[in-house]
Amino acid sequence: MKIACHCQNLQLELDWEPPQFQARACDCGFCSRHGALWAADPDAQLIIQIREPKQVKAYVFATETAQFQICQICGCVPYVSTVIDKQLYALVNLRCWSDFELTRIQIQAVSYLGEDRQARLARRSARWISKIQSSLAV
Ligand SMILES: [Zn+2]
């Protein structure tokens, strides 16, 4: 599947195409405002290509353990990344799926408020994508 920001500055390819996607809608202030639908297959391979790296802003907040990759040209957030024990992990935003089909997405409402740092990192390293090829330094 292809994931991209609106202007195609950030282009991601993930070898994952289930009939139905399980996505998580997080209730934090940032994800709510973007309407983000986060998804990952921990076994999939992700290729991240960026045309203009200087136009990508890594936005961090709260625990500052995740970097929300925002295209400065079009404002979309195609993925979020984190580094745990020198390993890069990512989660893609299905809202940026090029062949977006809402009927193929099962949305689960989640809330991570109050989750401590240790639990947060353990959850991400278990569920997020780790086989990543990226043209952007992290
Ligand atoms: Zn863009």
mmCIF file of N, CA and C in Angstrom, residues 37-86:
data_model
loop_
_atom_site.group_PDB
_atom_site.id
_atom_site.type_symbol
_atom_site.label_atom_id
_atom_site.label_comp_id
_atom_site.label_asym_id
_atom_site.label_seq_id
_atom_site.Cartn_x
_atom_site.Cartn_y
_atom_site.Cartn_z
ATOM 1 N N LEU A 37 -5.584 8.166 11.832
ATOM 2 C CA LEU A 37 -5.971 6.767 12.006
ATOM 3 C C LEU A 37 -4.690 5.954 11.893
ATOM 4 N N TRP A 38 -4.126 5.577 13.027
ATOM 5 C CA TRP A 38 -2.817 4.933 13.062
ATOM 6 C C TRP A 38 -2.903 3.431 12.879
ATOM 7 N N ALA A 39 -1.986 2.908 12.075
ATOM 8 C CA ALA A 39 -1.983 1.467 11.842
ATOM 9 C C ALA A 39 -0.568 0.980 11.590
ATOM 10 N N ALA A 40 -0.361 -0.308 11.851
ATOM 11 C CA ALA A 40 0.944 -0.913 11.612
ATOM 12 C C ALA A 40 0.805 -2.417 11.544
ATOM 13 N N ASP A 41 1.649 -3.010 10.726
ATOM 14 C CA ASP A 41 1.813 -4.455 10.757
ATOM 15 C C ASP A 41 3.266 -4.633 11.167
ATOM 16 N N PRO A 42 3.526 -5.146 12.361
ATOM 17 C CA PRO A 42 4.921 -5.253 12.823
ATOM 18 C C PRO A 42 5.809 -6.095 11.917
ATOM 19 N N ASP A 43 5.201 -6.942 11.061
ATOM 20 C CA ASP A 43 5.999 -7.787 10.167
ATOM 21 C C ASP A 43 6.214 -7.185 8.779
ATOM 22 N N ALA A 44 5.580 -6.064 8.515
ATOM 23 C CA ALA A 44 5.679 -5.464 7.181
ATOM 24 C C ALA A 44 6.965 -4.660 7.013
ATOM 25 N N GLN A 45 7.311 -4.459 5.757
ATOM 26 C CA GLN A 45 8.505 -3.689 5.395
ATOM 27 C C GLN A 45 8.047 -2.318 4.925
ATOM 28 N N LEU A 46 8.651 -1.283 5.486
ATOM 29 C CA LEU A 46 8.264 0.088 5.147
ATOM 30 C C LEU A 46 9.415 0.813 4.458
ATOM 31 N N ILE A 47 9.099 1.439 3.341
ATOM 32 C CA ILE A 47 10.096 2.245 2.639
ATOM 33 C C ILE A 47 9.622 3.692 2.683
ATOM 34 N N ILE A 48 10.478 4.565 3.200
ATOM 35 C CA ILE A 48 10.125 5.972 3.332
ATOM 36 C C ILE A 48 10.997 6.775 2.373
ATOM 37 N N GLN A 49 10.361 7.525 1.491
ATOM 38 C CA GLN A 49 11.113 8.364 0.564
ATOM 39 C C GLN A 49 10.652 9.806 0.698
ATOM 40 N N ILE A 50 11.617 10.694 0.805
ATOM 41 C CA ILE A 50 11.293 12.100 0.998
ATOM 42 C C ILE A 50 12.007 12.943 -0.048
ATOM 43 N N ARG A 51 11.239 13.698 -0.790
ATOM 44 C CA ARG A 51 11.816 14.530 -1.854
ATOM 45 C C ARG A 51 12.580 15.719 -1.281
ATOM 46 N N GLU A 52 11.953 16.398 -0.332
ATOM 47 C CA GLU A 52 12.578 17.572 0.256
ATOM 48 C C GLU A 52 12.616 17.439 1.783
ATOM 49 N N PRO A 53 13.681 16.798 2.286
ATOM 50 C CA PRO A 53 13.777 16.554 3.735
ATOM 51 C C PRO A 53 13.687 17.834 4.576
ATOM 52 N N LYS A 54 14.162 18.956 4.023
ATOM 53 C CA LYS A 54 14.108 20.204 4.788
ATOM 54 C C LYS A 54 12.686 20.679 5.000
ATOM 55 N N GLN A 55 11.775 20.123 4.228
ATOM 56 C CA GLN A 55 10.367 20.504 4.357
ATOM 57 C C GLN A 55 9.593 19.539 5.253
ATOM 58 N N VAL A 56 10.332 18.727 6.030
ATOM 59 C CA VAL A 56 9.665 17.822 6.963
ATOM 60 C C VAL A 56 9.988 18.255 8.382
ATOM 61 N N LYS A 57 8.957 18.492 9.145
ATOM 62 C CA LYS A 57 9.135 18.922 10.537
ATOM 63 C C LYS A 57 8.773 17.757 11.451
ATOM 64 N N ALA A 58 9.703 17.387 12.352
ATOM 65 C CA ALA A 58 9.406 16.346 13.323
ATOM 66 C C ALA A 58 8.852 17.040 14.564
ATOM 67 N N TYR A 59 7.563 16.913 14.763
ATOM 68 C CA TYR A 59 6.901 17.580 15.886
ATOM 69 C C TYR A 59 6.839 16.656 17.095
ATOM 70 N N VAL A 60 7.297 17.159 18.232
ATOM 71 C CA VAL A 60 7.258 16.361 19.465
ATOM 72 C C VAL A 60 6.505 17.126 20.546
ATOM 73 N N PHE A 61 5.884 16.391 21.436
ATOM 74 C CA PHE A 61 5.164 17.031 22.538
ATOM 75 C C PHE A 61 5.024 16.020 23.682
ATOM 76 N N ALA A 62 4.449 16.491 24.765
ATOM 77 C CA ALA A 62 4.208 15.655 25.958
ATOM 78 C C ALA A 62 5.472 14.890 26.375
ATOM 79 N N THR A 63 5.489 13.558 26.262
ATOM 80 C CA THR A 63 6.646 12.782 26.725
ATOM 81 C C THR A 63 7.844 12.891 25.764
ATOM 82 N N GLU A 64 7.617 13.507 24.606
ATOM 83 C CA GLU A 64 8.668 13.698 23.593
ATOM 84 C C GLU A 64 9.339 12.400 23.174
ATOM 85 N N THR A 65 8.588 11.304 23.189
ATOM 86 C CA THR A 65 9.155 10.018 22.810
ATOM 87 C C THR A 65 8.780 9.635 21.383
ATOM 88 N N ALA A 66 7.924 10.428 20.738
ATOM 89 C CA ALA A 66 7.542 10.123 19.357
ATOM 90 C C ALA A 66 7.681 11.380 18.514
ATOM 91 N N GLN A 67 8.058 11.168 17.244
ATOM 92 C CA GLN A 67 8.217 12.289 16.322
ATOM 93 C C GLN A 67 7.146 12.207 15.241
ATOM 94 N N PHE A 68 6.257 13.157 15.269
ATOM 95 C CA PHE A 68 5.189 13.211 14.277
ATOM 96 C C PHE A 68 5.751 13.933 13.060
ATOM 97 N N GLN A 69 5.853 13.229 11.941
ATOM 98 C CA GLN A 69 6.513 13.764 10.752
ATOM 99 C C GLN A 69 5.516 14.544 9.899
ATOM 100 N N ILE A 70 5.644 15.849 9.962
ATOM 101 C CA ILE A 70 4.695 16.742 9.288
ATOM 102 C C ILE A 70 5.325 17.350 8.034
ATOM 103 N N CYS A 71 4.618 17.259 6.918
ATOM 104 C CA CYS A 71 5.098 17.912 5.696
ATOM 105 C C CYS A 71 4.828 19.404 5.841
ATOM 106 N N GLN A 72 5.877 20.187 5.696
ATOM 107 C CA GLN A 72 5.753 21.640 5.857
ATOM 108 C C GLN A 72 5.098 22.293 4.646
ATOM 109 N N ILE A 73 5.029 21.558 3.552
ATOM 110 C CA ILE A 73 4.437 22.122 2.337
ATOM 111 C C ILE A 73 2.912 21.984 2.386
ATOM 112 N N CYS A 74 2.424 20.777 2.723
ATOM 113 C CA CYS A 74 0.967 20.559 2.658
ATOM 114 C C CYS A 74 0.315 20.320 4.020
ATOM 115 N N GLY A 75 1.099 20.141 5.081
ATOM 116 C CA GLY A 75 0.532 20.017 6.427
ATOM 117 C C GLY A 75 0.076 18.637 6.854
ATOM 118 N N CYS A 76 0.272 17.619 6.004
ATOM 119 C CA CYS A 76 -0.172 16.264 6.366
ATOM 120 C C CYS A 76 0.841 15.567 7.284
ATOM 121 N N VAL A 77 0.356 14.557 8.005
ATOM 122 C CA VAL A 77 1.200 13.773 8.917
ATOM 123 C C VAL A 77 1.105 12.301 8.509
ATOM 124 N N PRO A 78 1.894 11.862 7.529
ATOM 125 C CA PRO A 78 1.768 10.482 7.040
ATOM 126 C C PRO A 78 2.263 9.413 8.009
ATOM 127 N N TYR A 79 3.202 9.783 8.885
ATOM 128 C CA TYR A 79 3.665 8.770 9.832
ATOM 129 C C TYR A 79 4.259 9.411 11.080
ATOM 130 N N VAL A 80 4.430 8.562 12.079
ATOM 131 C CA VAL A 80 5.068 8.968 13.324
ATOM 132 C C VAL A 80 6.198 7.973 13.560
ATOM 133 N N SER A 81 7.306 8.445 14.097
ATOM 134 C CA SER A 81 8.429 7.539 14.320
ATOM 135 C C SER A 81 8.981 7.698 15.725
ATOM 136 N N THR A 82 9.754 6.695 16.105
ATOM 137 C CA THR A 82 10.404 6.741 17.415
ATOM 138 C C THR A 82 11.653 5.869 17.329
ATOM 139 N N VAL A 83 12.619 6.141 18.176
ATOM 140 C CA VAL A 83 13.810 5.296 18.241
ATOM 141 C C VAL A 83 13.873 4.711 19.651
ATOM 142 N N ILE A 84 13.868 3.383 19.712
ATOM 143 C CA ILE A 84 13.948 2.693 21.002
ATOM 144 C C ILE A 84 15.148 1.751 20.924
ATOM 145 N N ASP A 85 16.094 1.906 21.826
ATOM 146 C CA ASP A 85 17.326 1.105 21.816
ATOM 147 C C ASP A 85 17.983 1.103 20.430
ATOM 148 N N LYS A 86 18.101 2.285 19.860
ATOM 149 C CA LYS A 86 18.742 2.500 18.550
ATOM 150 C C LYS A 86 17.979 1.885 17.379
#
